[in-house]
mmCIF file of C-alpha atoms in Angstrom:
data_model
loop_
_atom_site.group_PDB
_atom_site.id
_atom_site.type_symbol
_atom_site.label_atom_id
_atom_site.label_comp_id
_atom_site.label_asym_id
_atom_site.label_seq_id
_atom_site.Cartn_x
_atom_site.Cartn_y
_atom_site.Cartn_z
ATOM 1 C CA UNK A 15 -1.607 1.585 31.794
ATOM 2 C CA UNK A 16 1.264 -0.465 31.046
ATOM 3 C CA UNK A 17 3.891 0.308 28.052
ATOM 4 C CA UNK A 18 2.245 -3.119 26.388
ATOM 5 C CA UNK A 19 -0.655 -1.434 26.370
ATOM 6 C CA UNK A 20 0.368 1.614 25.663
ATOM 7 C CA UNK A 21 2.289 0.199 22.570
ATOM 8 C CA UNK A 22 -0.974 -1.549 21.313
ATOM 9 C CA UNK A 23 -2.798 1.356 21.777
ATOM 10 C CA UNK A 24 -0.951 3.441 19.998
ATOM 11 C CA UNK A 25 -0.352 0.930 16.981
ATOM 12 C CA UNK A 26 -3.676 0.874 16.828
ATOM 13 C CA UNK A 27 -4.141 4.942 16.295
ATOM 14 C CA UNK A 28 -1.482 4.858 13.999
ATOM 15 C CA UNK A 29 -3.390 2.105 11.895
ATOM 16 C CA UNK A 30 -6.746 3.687 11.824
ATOM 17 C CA UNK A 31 -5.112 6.639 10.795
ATOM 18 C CA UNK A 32 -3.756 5.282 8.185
ATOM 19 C CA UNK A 33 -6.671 3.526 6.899
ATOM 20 C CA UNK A 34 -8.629 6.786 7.168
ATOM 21 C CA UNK A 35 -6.040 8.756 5.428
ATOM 22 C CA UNK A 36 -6.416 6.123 2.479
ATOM 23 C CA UNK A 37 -9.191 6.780 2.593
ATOM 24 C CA UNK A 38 -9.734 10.151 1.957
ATOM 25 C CA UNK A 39 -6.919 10.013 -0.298
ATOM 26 C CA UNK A 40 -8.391 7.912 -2.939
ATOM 27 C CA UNK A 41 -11.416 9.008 -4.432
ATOM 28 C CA UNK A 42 -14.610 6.524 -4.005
ATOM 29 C CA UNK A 43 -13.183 4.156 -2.178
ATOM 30 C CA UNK A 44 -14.116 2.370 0.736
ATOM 31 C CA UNK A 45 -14.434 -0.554 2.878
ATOM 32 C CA UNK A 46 -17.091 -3.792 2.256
ATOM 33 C CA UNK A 47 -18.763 -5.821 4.410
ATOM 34 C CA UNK A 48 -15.997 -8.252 3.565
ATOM 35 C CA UNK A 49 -13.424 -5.893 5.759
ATOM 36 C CA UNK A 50 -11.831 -5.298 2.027
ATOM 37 C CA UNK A 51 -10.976 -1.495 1.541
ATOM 38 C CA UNK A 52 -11.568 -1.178 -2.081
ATOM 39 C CA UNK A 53 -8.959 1.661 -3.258
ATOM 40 C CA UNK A 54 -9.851 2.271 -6.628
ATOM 41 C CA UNK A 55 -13.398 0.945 -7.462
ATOM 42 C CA UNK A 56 -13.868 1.087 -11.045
ATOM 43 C CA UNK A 57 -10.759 -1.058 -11.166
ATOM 44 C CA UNK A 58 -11.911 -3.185 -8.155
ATOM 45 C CA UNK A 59 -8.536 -2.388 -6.388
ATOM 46 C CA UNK A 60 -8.487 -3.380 -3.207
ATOM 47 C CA UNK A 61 -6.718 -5.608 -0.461
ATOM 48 C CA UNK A 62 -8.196 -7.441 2.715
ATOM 49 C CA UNK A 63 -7.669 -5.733 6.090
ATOM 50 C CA UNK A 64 -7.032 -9.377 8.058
ATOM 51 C CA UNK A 65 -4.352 -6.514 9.251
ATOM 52 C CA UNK A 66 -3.907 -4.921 12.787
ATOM 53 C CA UNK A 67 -0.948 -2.588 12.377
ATOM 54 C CA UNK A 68 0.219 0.243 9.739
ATOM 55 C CA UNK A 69 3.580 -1.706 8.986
ATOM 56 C CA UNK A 70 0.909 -4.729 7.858
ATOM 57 C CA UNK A 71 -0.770 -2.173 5.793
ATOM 58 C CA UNK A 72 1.720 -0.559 3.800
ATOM 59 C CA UNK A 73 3.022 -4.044 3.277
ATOM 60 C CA UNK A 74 -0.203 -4.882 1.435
ATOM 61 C CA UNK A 75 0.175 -1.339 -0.325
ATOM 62 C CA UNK A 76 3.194 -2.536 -1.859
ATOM 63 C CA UNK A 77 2.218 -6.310 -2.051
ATOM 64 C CA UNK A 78 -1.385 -5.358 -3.761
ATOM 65 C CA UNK A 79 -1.123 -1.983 -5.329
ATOM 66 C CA UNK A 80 2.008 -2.691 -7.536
ATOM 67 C CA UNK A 81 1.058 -4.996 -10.357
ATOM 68 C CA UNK A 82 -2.252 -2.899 -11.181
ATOM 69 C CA UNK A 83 -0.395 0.456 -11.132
ATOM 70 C CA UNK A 84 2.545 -1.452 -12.994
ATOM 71 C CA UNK A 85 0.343 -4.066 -15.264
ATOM 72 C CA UNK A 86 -3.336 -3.347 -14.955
ATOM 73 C CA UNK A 87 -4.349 -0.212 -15.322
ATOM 74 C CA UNK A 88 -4.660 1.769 -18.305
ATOM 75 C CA UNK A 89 -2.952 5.006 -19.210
ATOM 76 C CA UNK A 90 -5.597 7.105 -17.841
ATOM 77 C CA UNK A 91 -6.019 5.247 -14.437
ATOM 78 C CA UNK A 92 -2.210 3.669 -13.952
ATOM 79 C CA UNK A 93 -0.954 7.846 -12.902
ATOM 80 C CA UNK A 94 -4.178 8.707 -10.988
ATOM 81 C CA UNK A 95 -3.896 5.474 -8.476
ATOM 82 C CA UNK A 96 -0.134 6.008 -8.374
ATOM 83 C CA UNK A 97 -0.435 9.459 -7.441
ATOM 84 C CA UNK A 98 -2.551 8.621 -4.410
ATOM 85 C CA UNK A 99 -0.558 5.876 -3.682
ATOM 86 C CA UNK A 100 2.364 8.879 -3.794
ATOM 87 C CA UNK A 101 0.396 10.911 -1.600
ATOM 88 C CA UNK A 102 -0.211 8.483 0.720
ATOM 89 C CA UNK A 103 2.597 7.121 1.695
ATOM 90 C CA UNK A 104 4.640 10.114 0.724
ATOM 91 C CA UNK A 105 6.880 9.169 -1.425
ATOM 92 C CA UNK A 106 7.276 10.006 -5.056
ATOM 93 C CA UNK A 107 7.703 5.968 -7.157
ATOM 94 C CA UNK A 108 7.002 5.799 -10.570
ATOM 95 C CA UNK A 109 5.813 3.551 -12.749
ATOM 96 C CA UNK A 110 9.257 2.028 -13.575
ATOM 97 C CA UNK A 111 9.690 1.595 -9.573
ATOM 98 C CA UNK A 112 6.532 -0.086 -9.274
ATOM 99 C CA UNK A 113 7.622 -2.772 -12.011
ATOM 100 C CA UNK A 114 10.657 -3.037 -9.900
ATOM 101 C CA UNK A 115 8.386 -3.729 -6.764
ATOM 102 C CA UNK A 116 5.968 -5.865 -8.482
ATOM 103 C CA UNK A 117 8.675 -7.670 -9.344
ATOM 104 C CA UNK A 118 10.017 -8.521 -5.969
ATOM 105 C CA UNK A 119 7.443 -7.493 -3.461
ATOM 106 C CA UNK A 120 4.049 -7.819 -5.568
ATOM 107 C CA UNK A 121 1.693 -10.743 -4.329
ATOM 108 C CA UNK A 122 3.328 -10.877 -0.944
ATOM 109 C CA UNK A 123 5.934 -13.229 -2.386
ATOM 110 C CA UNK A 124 8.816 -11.565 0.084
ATOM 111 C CA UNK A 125 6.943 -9.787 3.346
ATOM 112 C CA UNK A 126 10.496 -9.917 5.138
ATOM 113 C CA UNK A 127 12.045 -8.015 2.494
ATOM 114 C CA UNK A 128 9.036 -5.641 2.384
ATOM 115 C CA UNK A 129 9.602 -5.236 5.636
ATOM 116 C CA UNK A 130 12.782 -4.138 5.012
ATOM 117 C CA UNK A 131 12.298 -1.782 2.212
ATOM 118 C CA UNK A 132 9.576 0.168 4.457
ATOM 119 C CA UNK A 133 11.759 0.227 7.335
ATOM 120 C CA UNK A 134 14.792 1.441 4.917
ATOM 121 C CA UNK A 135 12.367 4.444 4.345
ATOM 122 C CA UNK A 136 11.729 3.197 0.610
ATOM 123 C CA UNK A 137 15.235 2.642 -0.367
ATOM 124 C CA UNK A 138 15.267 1.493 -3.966
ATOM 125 C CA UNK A 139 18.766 0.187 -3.274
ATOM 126 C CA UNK A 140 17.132 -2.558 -1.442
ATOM 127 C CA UNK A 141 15.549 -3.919 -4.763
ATOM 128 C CA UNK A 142 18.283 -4.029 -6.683
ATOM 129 C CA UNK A 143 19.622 -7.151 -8.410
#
């Protein structure tokens, strides 16, 4: 096998892992014949998998998960899909942060800074203005 493949192979692990993990993470959810994994589905939270890697799918954490956790959802629901947003990605944002990334990440309105703040290990730094 070459290191290509190896590489793809492995990228591909790593996403279905993800995925999984998400999935088990947050309660109820799951994914629709649409290829949509629905996160949170009394809130219809959710983001299309058109994805083949986990950098592409913590992107759309951040791109799709910030303005409900920040905007959306009420006081009851806003803590309980942050905390399994928390869990899995393991870090420890709060609601103020995610205002701060719905603000400049939210909707996919900069991917190559997402990228950035992922590969910075979630440096809020990166999101100052």
């Amino acid at each position: 096998m070459t290191q290509t493949a190896l590489d793809k192979l492995n990228e591909e692990i790593a996403y279905k892992s993800i995925v999984n993990y998400a999935l088990h993470i947050f309660p109820k959810s799951f994914i629709n014949n649409s290829n949509e994994i629905i996160l949170e589905p009394r809130n219809n939270v959710f983001f299309a998998l058109n994805i083949k890697t986990e950098l592409e799918f913590k992107c759309k954490m951040f791109e799709w998960l910030s303005r409900p956790i920040a905007k959306e959802l009420n006081k009851y629901w806003s803590p309980r899909v942050l905390d399994c947003f928390n869990q899995l990605l393991r870090t420890n944002f709060t609601k103020d942060d995610m205002y701060r990334i719905y603000d400049l990440l939210g909707n996919s309105v900069n991917r190559k800074l997402t990228i950035q703040f992922i590969e910075s290990n979630y440096d809020m730094e990166l999101l100052k203005r």
